[in-house]
Coordinates of C-alpha atoms and ligand atoms in Angstrom, one line a residue:
X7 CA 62.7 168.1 -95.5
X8 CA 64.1 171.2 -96.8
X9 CA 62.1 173.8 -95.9
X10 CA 61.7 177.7 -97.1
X11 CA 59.4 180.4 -95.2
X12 CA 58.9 183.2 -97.5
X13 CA 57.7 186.2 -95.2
X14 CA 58.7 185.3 -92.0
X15 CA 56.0 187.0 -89.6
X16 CA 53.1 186.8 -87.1
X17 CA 52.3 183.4 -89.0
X18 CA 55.8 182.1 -90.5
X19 CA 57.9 182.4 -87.2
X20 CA 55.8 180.1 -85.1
X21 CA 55.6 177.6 -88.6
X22 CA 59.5 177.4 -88.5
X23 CA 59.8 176.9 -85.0
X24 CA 57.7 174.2 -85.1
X25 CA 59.1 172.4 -88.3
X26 CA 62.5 173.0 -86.7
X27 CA 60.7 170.9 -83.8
X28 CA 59.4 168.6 -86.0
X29 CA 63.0 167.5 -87.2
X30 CA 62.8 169.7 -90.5
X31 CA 65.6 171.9 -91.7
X32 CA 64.2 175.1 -92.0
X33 CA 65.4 178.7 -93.9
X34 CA 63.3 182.3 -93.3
X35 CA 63.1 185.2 -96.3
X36 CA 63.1 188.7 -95.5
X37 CA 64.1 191.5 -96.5
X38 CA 67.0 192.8 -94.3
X39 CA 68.9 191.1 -91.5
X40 CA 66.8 193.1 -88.8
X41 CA 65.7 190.4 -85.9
X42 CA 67.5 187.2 -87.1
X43 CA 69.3 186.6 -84.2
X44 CA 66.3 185.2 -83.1
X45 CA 65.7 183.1 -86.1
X46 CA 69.2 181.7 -85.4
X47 CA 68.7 181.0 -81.7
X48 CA 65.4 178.9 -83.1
X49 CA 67.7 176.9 -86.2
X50 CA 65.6 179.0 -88.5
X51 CA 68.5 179.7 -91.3
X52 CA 68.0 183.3 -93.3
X53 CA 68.2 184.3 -96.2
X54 CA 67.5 187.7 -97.3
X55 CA 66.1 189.4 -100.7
X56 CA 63.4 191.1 -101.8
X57 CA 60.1 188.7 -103.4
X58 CA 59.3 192.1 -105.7
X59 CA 62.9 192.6 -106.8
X60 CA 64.0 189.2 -109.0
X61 CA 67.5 190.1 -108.6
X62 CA 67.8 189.2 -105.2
X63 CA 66.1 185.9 -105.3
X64 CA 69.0 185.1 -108.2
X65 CA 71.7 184.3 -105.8
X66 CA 69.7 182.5 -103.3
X67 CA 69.6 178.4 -103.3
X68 CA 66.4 176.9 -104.9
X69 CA 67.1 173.3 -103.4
X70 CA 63.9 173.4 -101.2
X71 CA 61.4 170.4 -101.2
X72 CA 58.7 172.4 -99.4
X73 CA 58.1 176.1 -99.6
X74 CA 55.6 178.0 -97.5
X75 CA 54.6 181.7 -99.3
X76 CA 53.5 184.1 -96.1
X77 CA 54.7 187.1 -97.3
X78 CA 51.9 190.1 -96.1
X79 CA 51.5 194.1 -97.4
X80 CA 53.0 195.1 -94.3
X81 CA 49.6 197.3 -94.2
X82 CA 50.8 199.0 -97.1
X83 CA 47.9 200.1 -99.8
X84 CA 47.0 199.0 -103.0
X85 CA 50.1 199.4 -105.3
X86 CA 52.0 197.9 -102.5
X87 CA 49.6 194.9 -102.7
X88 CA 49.8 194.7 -106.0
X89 CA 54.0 194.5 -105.9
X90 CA 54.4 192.1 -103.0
X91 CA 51.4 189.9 -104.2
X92 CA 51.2 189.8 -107.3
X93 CA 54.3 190.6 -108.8
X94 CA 56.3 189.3 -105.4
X95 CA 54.6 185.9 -106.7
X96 CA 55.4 186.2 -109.9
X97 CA 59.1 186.5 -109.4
X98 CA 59.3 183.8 -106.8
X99 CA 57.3 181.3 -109.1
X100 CA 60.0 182.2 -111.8
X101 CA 62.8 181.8 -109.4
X102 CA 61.4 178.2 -108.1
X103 CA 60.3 177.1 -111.6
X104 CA 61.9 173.4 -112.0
X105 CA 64.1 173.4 -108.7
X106 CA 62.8 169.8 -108.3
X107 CA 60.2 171.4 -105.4
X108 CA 57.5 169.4 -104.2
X109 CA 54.9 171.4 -102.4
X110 CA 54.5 175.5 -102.7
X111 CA 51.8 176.5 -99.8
X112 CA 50.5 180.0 -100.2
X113 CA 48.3 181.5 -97.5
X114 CA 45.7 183.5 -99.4
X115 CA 42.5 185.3 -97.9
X116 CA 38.7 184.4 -97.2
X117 CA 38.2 188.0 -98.2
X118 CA 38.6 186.7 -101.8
X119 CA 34.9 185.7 -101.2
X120 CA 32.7 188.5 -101.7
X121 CA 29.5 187.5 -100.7
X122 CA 27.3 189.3 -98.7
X123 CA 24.4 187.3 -97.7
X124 CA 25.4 185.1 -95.3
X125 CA 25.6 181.7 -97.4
X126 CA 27.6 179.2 -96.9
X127 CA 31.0 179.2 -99.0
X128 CA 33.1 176.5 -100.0
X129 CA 36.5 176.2 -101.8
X130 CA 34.5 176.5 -105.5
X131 CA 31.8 179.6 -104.5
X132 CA 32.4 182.3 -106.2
X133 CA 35.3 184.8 -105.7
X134 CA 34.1 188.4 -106.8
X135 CA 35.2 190.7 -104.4
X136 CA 34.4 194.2 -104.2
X137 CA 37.7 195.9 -103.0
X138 CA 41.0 196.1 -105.6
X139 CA 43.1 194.5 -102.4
X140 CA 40.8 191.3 -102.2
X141 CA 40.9 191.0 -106.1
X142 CA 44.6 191.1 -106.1
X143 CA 44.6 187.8 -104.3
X144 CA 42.4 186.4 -106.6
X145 CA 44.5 187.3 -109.2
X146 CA 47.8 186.1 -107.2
X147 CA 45.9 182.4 -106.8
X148 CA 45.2 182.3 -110.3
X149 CA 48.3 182.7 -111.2
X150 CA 49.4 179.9 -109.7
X151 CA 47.2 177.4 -110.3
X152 CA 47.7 178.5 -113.7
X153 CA 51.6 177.9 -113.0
X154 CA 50.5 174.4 -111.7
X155 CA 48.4 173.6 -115.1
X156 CA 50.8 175.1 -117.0
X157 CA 54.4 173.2 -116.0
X158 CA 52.8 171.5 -112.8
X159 CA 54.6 173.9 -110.3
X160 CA 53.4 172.1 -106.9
X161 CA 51.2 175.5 -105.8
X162 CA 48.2 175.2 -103.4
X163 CA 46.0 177.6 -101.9
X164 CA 45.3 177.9 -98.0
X165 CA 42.2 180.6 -98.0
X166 CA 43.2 181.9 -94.3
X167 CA 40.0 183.3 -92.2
X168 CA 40.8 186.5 -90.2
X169 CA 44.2 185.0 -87.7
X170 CA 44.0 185.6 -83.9
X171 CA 46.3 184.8 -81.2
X172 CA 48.8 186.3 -79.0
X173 CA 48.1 190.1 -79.0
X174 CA 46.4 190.0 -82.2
X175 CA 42.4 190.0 -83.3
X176 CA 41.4 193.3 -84.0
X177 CA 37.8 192.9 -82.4
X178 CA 39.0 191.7 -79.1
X179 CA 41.6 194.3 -79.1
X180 CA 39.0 197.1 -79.6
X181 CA 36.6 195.9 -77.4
X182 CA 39.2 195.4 -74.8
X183 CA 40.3 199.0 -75.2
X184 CA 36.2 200.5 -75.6
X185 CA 36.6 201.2 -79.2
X186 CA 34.1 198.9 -80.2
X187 CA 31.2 199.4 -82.4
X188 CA 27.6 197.6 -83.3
X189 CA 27.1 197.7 -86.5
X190 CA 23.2 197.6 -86.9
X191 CA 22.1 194.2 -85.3
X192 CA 25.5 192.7 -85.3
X193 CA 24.5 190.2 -87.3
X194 CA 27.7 190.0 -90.1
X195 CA 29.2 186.9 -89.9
X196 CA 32.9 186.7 -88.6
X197 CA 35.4 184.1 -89.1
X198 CA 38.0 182.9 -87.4
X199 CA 41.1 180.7 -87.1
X200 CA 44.2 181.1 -83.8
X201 CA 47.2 181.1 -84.9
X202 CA 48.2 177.7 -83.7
X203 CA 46.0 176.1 -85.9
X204 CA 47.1 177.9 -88.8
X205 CA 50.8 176.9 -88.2
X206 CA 49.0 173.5 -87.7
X207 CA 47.1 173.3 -91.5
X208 CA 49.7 174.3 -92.8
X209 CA 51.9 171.8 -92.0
X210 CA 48.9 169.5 -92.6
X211 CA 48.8 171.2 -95.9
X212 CA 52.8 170.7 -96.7
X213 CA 52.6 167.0 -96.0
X214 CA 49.0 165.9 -98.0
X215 CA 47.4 168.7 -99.2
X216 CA 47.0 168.0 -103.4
X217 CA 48.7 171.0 -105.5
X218 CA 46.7 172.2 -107.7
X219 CA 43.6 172.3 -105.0
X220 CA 42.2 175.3 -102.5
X221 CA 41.5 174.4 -98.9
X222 CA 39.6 177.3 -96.9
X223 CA 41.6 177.4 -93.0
X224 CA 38.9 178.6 -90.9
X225 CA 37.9 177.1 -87.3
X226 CA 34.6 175.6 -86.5
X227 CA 32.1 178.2 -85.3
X228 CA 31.2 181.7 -87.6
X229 CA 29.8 184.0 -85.2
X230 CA 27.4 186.6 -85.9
X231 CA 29.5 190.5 -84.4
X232 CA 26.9 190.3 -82.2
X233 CA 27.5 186.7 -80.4
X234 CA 30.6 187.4 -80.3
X235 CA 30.5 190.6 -78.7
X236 CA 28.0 189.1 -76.0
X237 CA 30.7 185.8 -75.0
X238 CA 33.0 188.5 -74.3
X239 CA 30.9 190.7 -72.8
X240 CA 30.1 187.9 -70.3
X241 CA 33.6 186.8 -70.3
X242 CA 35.4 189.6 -69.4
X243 CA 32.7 191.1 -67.5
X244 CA 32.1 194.4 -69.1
X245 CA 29.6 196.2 -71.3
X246 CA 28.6 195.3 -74.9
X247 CA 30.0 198.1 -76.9
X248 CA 27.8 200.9 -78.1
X249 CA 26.3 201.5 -81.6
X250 CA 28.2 202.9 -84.7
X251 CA 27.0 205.8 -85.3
X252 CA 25.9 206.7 -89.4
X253 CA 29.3 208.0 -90.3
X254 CA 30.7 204.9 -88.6
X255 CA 28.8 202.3 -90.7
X256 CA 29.0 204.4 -93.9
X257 CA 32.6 204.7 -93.5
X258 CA 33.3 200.8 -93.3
X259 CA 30.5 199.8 -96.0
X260 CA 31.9 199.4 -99.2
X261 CA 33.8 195.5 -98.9
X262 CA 32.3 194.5 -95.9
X263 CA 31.5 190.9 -96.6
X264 CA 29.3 188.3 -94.6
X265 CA 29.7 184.6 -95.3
X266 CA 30.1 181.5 -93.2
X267 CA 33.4 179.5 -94.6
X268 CA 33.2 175.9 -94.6
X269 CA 36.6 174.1 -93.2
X270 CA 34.6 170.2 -94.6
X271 CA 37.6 170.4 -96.5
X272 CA 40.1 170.8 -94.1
X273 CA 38.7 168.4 -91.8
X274 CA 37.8 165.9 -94.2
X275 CA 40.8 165.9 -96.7
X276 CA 43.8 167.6 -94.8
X277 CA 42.0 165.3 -91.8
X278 CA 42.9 168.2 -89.7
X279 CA 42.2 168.4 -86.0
X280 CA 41.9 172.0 -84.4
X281 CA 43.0 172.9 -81.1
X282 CA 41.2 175.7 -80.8
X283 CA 37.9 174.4 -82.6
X284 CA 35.8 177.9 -81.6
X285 CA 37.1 181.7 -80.5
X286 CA 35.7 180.7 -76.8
X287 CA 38.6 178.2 -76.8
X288 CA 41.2 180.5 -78.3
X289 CA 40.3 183.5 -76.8
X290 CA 40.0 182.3 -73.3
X291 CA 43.5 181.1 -73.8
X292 CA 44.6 184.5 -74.6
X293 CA 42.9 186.0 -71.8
X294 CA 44.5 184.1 -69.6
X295 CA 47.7 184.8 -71.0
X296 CA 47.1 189.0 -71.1
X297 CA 46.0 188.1 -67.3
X298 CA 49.3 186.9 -66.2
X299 CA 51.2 189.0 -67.6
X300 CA 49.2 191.8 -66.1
X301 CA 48.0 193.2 -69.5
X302 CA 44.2 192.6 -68.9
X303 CA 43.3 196.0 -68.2
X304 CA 39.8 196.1 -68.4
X305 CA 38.3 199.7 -68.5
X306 CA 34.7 199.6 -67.5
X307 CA 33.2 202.6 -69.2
X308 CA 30.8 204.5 -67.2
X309 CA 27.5 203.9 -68.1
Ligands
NAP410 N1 46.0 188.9 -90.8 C1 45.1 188.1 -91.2 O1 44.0 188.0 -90.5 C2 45.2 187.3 -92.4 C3 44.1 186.7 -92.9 C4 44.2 185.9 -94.1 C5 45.5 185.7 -94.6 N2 46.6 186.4 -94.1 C6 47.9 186.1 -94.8 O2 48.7 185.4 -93.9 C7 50.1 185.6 -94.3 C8 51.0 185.8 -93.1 O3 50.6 187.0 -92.5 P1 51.4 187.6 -91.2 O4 50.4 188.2 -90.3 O5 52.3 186.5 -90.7 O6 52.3 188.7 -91.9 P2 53.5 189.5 -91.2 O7 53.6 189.3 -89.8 O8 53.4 190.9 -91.7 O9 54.8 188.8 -91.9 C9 55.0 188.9 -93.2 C10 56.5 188.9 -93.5 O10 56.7 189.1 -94.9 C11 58.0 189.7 -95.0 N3 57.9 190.5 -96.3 C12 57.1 191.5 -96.6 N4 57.4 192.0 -97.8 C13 58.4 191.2 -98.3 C14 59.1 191.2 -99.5 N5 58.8 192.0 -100.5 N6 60.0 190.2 -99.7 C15 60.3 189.4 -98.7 N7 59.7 189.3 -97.5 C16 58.7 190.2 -97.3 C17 58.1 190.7 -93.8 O11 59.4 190.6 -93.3 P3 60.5 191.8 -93.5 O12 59.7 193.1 -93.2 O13 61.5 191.6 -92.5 O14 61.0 191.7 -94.9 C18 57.2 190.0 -92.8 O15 57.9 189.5 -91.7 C19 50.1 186.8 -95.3 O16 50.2 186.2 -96.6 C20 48.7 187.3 -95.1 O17 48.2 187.9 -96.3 C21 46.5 187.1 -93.0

């Protein structure tokens, strides 16, 4: 297959690597030539423009059988958001309209469920989120299942859980570092998925996932903060971290969600198979990792 990675990253390197592995040939968008020398020593072919500005995308080939939309804010704020999701979609929809494409995988967010109370979500809960970034997604899916309806452009939706992997997962990384918090009982739910696994339901998702359809990527196990907290703690051998204060939890209040995402889908229909089922998996292989390469520093505070 013909294969296009829009938004090249944390997530869309490793997929091109592997599809380049897998036989496929495979082309990376960004937005300036910064870095592609290692795209090039890995097949991965670029082409540069600029998702929120149409006129680059004008020049560019649209021959692509399969194209992968993992384009991210580059933790800009809202108005960014807003260009690179919404409109950035926009554009590339118009730029892909009737190039003969026959799957369109965009990596969306569990964040675009809202709930707070714990329940169990699935692929047709309700999406009302309380922050303007989360409702953006929302927005940017819509659009393109609207697109699909509309003149059967060949979008699905991957709703990604929060991605960990090599030196990233922002818990482990402040807990590792003593900057973790409790927040009340630690009981919000967290979930997960590494990055391996990602890469992997994607490409699950390019070969038999139905446009048109939503398939949640989360791994196996939702852990309560405050489980997870204590399998590190045991792990690593070092204090549970210390209580937010007030200012703390008032400060990270307002979005905050706690839900437990179901993956039935993703096992069931993509008949994905995870190799990293649970964070104890996942992060005990990154530990490992940090610890041979001398980066587990682990600063036990002195209580
Ligand atoms: N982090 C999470 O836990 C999480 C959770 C759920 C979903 N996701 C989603 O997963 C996807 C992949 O995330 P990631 O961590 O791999 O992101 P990333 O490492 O920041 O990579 C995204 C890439 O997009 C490119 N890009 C940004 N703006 C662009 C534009 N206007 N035009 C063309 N390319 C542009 C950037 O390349 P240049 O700067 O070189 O242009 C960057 O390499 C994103 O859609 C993100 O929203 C992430």
């Amino acid at each position: 297959m013909r294969v296009l990675i829009i938004g090249c990253g944390y997530v869309g390197f490793p997929l091109g690597v592997q599809l380049r592995k897998d036989g496929h040939e495979v082309f990376g968008l960004k937005r300036t030539a910064e870095g592609t020398e290692t795209w090039l020593a890995q097949g991965i072919e670029p082409l540069i423009a600029d998702i929120t500005n149409p006129e680059t995308l004008a020049s560019l080939p649209t021959n692509f059988d399969w194209v992968v939309h993992a384009v991210s804010s580059s933790k800009g704020g809202i108005e960014t958001y807003k260009s690179v999701y919404l409109d950035g979609t926009r554009n590339v929809v118009e730029w892909l309209k009737g190039s003969g494409l026959k799957k369109f995988v965009y990596t969306s967010s569990t964040s675009v469920y809202g709930q707070t109370d714990g329940s169990l979500v699935k692929e047709n809960s309700p999406t009302e989120p309380a922050t303007e970034t989360s409702q953006t997604l929302v927005a940017t899916e819509q659009l393109l299942l609207k697109a699909h309806q509309e003149f059967k452009f060949p979008a699905l939706i991957l709703r990604v859980a929060g991605i960990y992997g090599p030196d990233r997962g922002h818990l482990f990384h402040q807990y590792l570092k003593n900057e973790a918090r409790m927040h009340g009982k630690g009981d919000r739910i967290i979930n997960m998925i590494y990055l391996d696994d990602l890469v992997g339901a994607i490409i699950s998702a390019l070969k038999g996932g139905r446009a048109g359809e939503i398939y949640n990527v989360v791994d196996d196990e939702p852990v309560t903060q405050l489980h997870f907290f204590r399998w590190l703690s045991e792990s690593v051998g070092k204090y549970m971290p210390p209580a937010a204060s007030e200012e703390e939890i008032a400060g990270r209040k307002r979005g905050l969600t706690n839900k437990k995402v179901s993956n039935r889908r993703l096992k069931m229909e993509l008949g994905y198979t995870f190799k990293f089922p649970t964070f104890r998996q996942g992060y005990t292989t990154e530990m490992i990792r940090l610890e041979r390469a001398g980066k587990l520093n682990i600063t036990h505070d002195p209580r």
